XYZ file of N, CA, C and O in Angstrom:
296
model
N -10.920 -4.428 5.248
C -9.957 -5.115 4.431
C -8.745 -5.464 5.316
O -8.258 -6.600 5.266
N -8.231 -4.509 6.053
C -7.069 -4.744 6.909
C -7.366 -5.760 7.981
O -6.588 -6.653 8.266
N -8.550 -5.671 8.568
C -8.932 -6.627 9.621
C -9.015 -8.051 9.115
O -8.638 -8.981 9.795
N -9.517 -8.224 7.904
C -9.618 -9.538 7.294
C -8.201 -10.154 7.076
O -8.005 -11.344 7.248
N -7.249 -9.321 6.731
C -5.910 -9.775 6.445
C -5.062 -9.972 7.707
O -4.250 -10.853 7.785
N -5.286 -9.105 8.698
C -4.419 -9.042 9.911
C -4.168 -10.437 10.506
O -5.044 -11.153 10.805
N -2.880 -10.741 10.606
C -2.462 -11.995 11.195
C -2.545 -13.190 10.277
O -2.327 -14.343 10.705
N -2.823 -12.967 8.975
C -2.933 -14.060 8.032
C -2.091 -13.767 6.775
O -2.605 -13.398 5.740
N -0.762 -13.917 6.908
C 0.117 -13.593 5.746
C -0.197 -14.422 4.525
O 0.108 -13.981 3.401
N -0.862 -15.534 4.665
C -1.215 -16.324 3.486
C -2.286 -15.650 2.622
O -2.503 -16.010 1.480
N -2.893 -14.629 3.178
C -3.900 -13.826 2.445
C -3.295 -12.569 1.825
O -4.033 -11.711 1.338
N -1.972 -12.475 1.806
C -1.272 -11.248 1.327
C -1.689 -10.888 -0.086
O -1.998 -9.728 -0.368
N -1.614 -11.831 -0.996
C -1.959 -11.518 -2.418
C -3.376 -10.997 -2.557
O -3.639 -10.091 -3.327
N -4.324 -11.584 -1.824
C -5.699 -11.117 -1.847
C -5.808 -9.685 -1.310
O -6.490 -8.859 -1.838
N -5.049 -9.416 -0.227
C -5.053 -8.055 0.350
C -4.521 -7.045 -0.650
O -5.085 -5.985 -0.836
N -3.358 -7.372 -1.292
C -2.741 -6.440 -2.216
C -3.711 -6.144 -3.389
O -3.839 -5.000 -3.790
N -4.361 -7.171 -3.879
C -5.327 -6.973 -4.993
C -6.440 -6.060 -4.561
O -6.827 -5.131 -5.308
N -7.006 -6.295 -3.390
C -8.099 -5.459 -2.898
C -7.624 -4.057 -2.603
O -8.347 -3.055 -2.872
N -6.421 -3.894 -2.102
C -5.853 -2.588 -1.795
C -5.658 -1.757 -3.073
O -5.967 -0.599 -3.120
N -5.197 -2.413 -4.124
C -5.004 -1.728 -5.387
C -6.334 -1.233 -5.975
O -6.427 -0.187 -6.543
N -7.378 -2.099 -5.822
C -8.696 -1.698 -6.288
C -9.134 -0.447 -5.502
O -9.739 0.468 -6.076
N -8.909 -0.454 -4.204
C -9.304 0.664 -3.350
C -8.556 1.938 -3.751
O -9.130 3.020 -3.768
N -7.291 1.803 -4.110
C -6.520 2.995 -4.559
C -7.078 3.614 -5.838
O -6.819 4.784 -6.089
N -7.809 2.847 -6.593
C -8.376 3.344 -7.831
C -9.691 4.088 -7.608
O -10.153 4.809 -8.482
N -10.279 3.923 -6.444
C -11.586 4.568 -6.162
C -11.397 5.902 -5.475
O -10.444 6.122 -4.763
N -12.337 6.809 -5.705
C -12.328 8.087 -4.989
C -12.873 7.842 -3.582
O -13.736 7.009 -3.428
N -12.453 8.537 -2.573
C -11.412 9.580 -2.570
C -9.978 9.037 -2.494
O -9.034 9.811 -2.513
N -9.805 7.736 -2.356
C -8.455 7.175 -2.287
C -7.634 7.522 -3.519
O -6.436 7.793 -3.410
N -8.260 7.569 -4.664
C -7.556 7.856 -5.910
C -6.925 9.236 -5.878
O -5.801 9.446 -6.327
N -7.659 10.233 -5.346
C -7.090 11.578 -5.293
C -5.940 11.642 -4.281
O -4.978 12.338 -4.520
N -6.037 10.927 -3.191
C -4.943 10.863 -2.214
C -3.720 10.159 -2.849
O -2.590 10.621 -2.628
N -3.973 9.141 -3.624
C -2.862 8.418 -4.292
C -2.215 9.373 -5.314
O -0.963 9.359 -5.448
N -3.010 10.123 -6.073
C -2.429 11.076 -7.012
C -1.583 12.130 -6.321
O -0.566 12.516 -6.800
N -2.041 12.576 -5.134
C -1.294 13.525 -4.345
C 0.092 12.947 -3.929
O 1.095 13.600 -4.018
N 0.071 11.653 -3.516
C 1.319 10.997 -3.176
C 2.274 10.923 -4.376
O 3.465 11.128 -4.264
N 1.700 10.604 -5.531
C 2.511 10.529 -6.739
C 3.156 11.878 -7.038
O 4.341 11.962 -7.401
N 2.401 12.946 -6.899
C 2.910 14.279 -7.137
C 4.006 14.630 -6.135
O 5.074 15.198 -6.466
N 3.758 14.285 -4.871
C 4.776 14.584 -3.824
C 6.054 13.788 -4.030
O 7.114 14.226 -3.663
N 5.910 12.586 -4.564
C 7.089 11.753 -4.786
C 8.067 12.420 -5.772
O 9.280 12.231 -5.637
N 7.523 13.182 -6.715
C 8.364 13.887 -7.658
C 9.149 15.003 -6.991
O 10.245 15.386 -7.445
N 8.630 15.524 -5.893
C 9.270 16.657 -5.196
C 10.369 16.157 -4.270
O 11.421 16.789 -4.120
N 10.128 15.024 -3.621
C 11.121 14.531 -2.662
C 10.708 13.194 -2.040
O 9.831 12.510 -2.563
N 11.333 12.873 -0.978
C 11.136 11.619 -0.281
C 9.785 11.566 0.410
O 9.365 12.558 1.029
N 9.124 10.441 0.321
C 7.888 10.178 1.033
C 8.184 9.082 2.087
O 8.835 8.086 1.767
N 7.736 9.309 3.266
C 7.902 8.324 4.347
C 6.541 7.692 4.632
O 5.591 8.395 4.949
N 6.499 6.397 4.471
C 5.267 5.637 4.726
C 5.358 5.008 6.116
O 6.353 4.352 6.421
N 4.317 5.168 6.917
C 4.327 4.594 8.255
C 3.288 3.504 8.364
O 2.311 3.496 7.627
N 3.532 2.584 9.247
C 2.589 1.500 9.484
C 2.689 1.104 10.956
O 3.696 1.354 11.622
N 1.660 0.469 11.476
C 1.631 0.026 12.863
C 1.691 -1.486 12.982
O 1.719 -2.001 14.086
N 1.710 -2.164 11.888
C 1.744 -3.650 11.914
C 3.092 -4.162 12.441
O 4.118 -3.554 12.215
N 3.035 -5.295 13.081
C 4.266 -5.923 13.547
C 5.011 -6.639 12.388
O 6.209 -6.768 12.447
N 4.289 -7.034 11.421
C 4.848 -7.749 10.258
C 5.415 -6.716 9.323
O 4.688 -5.975 8.663
N 6.744 -6.665 9.210
C 7.385 -5.683 8.367
C 7.317 -5.983 6.874
O 7.586 -5.119 6.049
N 6.976 -7.211 6.519
C 6.929 -7.583 5.110
C 5.534 -7.610 4.529
O 5.343 -7.565 3.309
N 4.514 -7.660 5.373
C 3.107 -7.749 4.917
C 2.303 -6.712 5.640
O 1.705 -6.961 6.680
N 2.298 -5.509 5.078
C 1.483 -4.402 5.643
C 1.113 -3.422 4.568
O 1.630 -3.464 3.468
N 0.240 -2.487 4.898
C -0.251 -1.558 3.870
C 0.849 -0.674 3.333
O 0.834 -0.299 2.130
N 1.827 -0.332 4.131
C 2.949 0.539 3.617
C 3.729 -0.162 2.526
O 4.147 0.418 1.551
N 3.968 -1.484 2.709
C 4.697 -2.279 1.715
C 3.888 -2.314 0.392
O 4.437 -2.102 -0.675
N 2.610 -2.540 0.531
C 1.717 -2.581 -0.644
C 1.658 -1.237 -1.351
O 1.714 -1.159 -2.574
N 1.542 -0.178 -0.545
C 1.470 1.193 -1.147
C 2.768 1.567 -1.797
O 2.792 2.150 -2.888
N 3.896 1.222 -1.199
C 5.200 1.521 -1.796
C 5.348 0.866 -3.152
O 5.781 1.484 -4.111
N 4.979 -0.403 -3.219
C 5.052 -1.133 -4.512
C 4.154 -0.468 -5.527
O 4.548 -0.303 -6.698
N 2.981 -0.068 -5.132
C 2.040 0.580 -6.057
C 2.610 1.901 -6.574
O 2.538 2.232 -7.728
N 3.141 2.684 -5.633
C 3.751 3.990 -6.015
C 4.897 3.816 -6.972
O 5.018 4.550 -7.960
N 5.780 2.839 -6.699
C 6.907 2.613 -7.597
C 6.452 2.164 -8.970
O 7.007 2.582 -9.975
N 5.418 1.322 -9.003
C 4.889 0.890 -10.296
C 4.278 2.067 -11.055
O 4.518 2.245 -12.275
N 3.531 2.893 -10.335
C 2.882 4.055 -10.993
C 3.878 5.066 -11.515
O 3.613 5.750 -12.498
N 5.042 5.159 -10.841
C 6.067 6.098 -11.272
C 7.096 5.472 -12.216
O 7.978 6.151 -12.698
N 6.967 4.171 -12.415
C 7.958 3.490 -13.261
C 9.293 3.418 -12.591
O 10.305 3.284 -13.288
N 9.322 3.488 -11.270
C 10.600 3.446 -10.546
C 10.953 2.000 -10.196
O 10.085 1.152 -10.050
N 12.219 1.762 -10.029
C 12.669 0.439 -9.591
C 12.536 0.395 -8.099
O 12.782 1.384 -7.416
N 12.251 -0.772 -7.500
C 12.149 -0.922 -6.074
C 13.472 -0.560 -5.385
O 14.519 -0.832 -5.902
N 13.324 0.013 -4.168
C 14.525 0.369 -3.393
C 14.565 -0.398 -2.091
O 13.596 -0.919 -1.670
């Protein structure tokens, strides 16, 4: 999924949709639930290696976590 998107920001919406579907599947779903639980305890730092600061998995995951928690974007 990441390789298909890499270097093609015009595919961002397609990547985000596919990433959200992946977050709903096991074992990704259990890891996502763990992140949600940890977010209640304190700050979570998301790392990424992409050069594009606006279009990467951390940005997509942050948006998903904020939606799941009902939090406003920061």
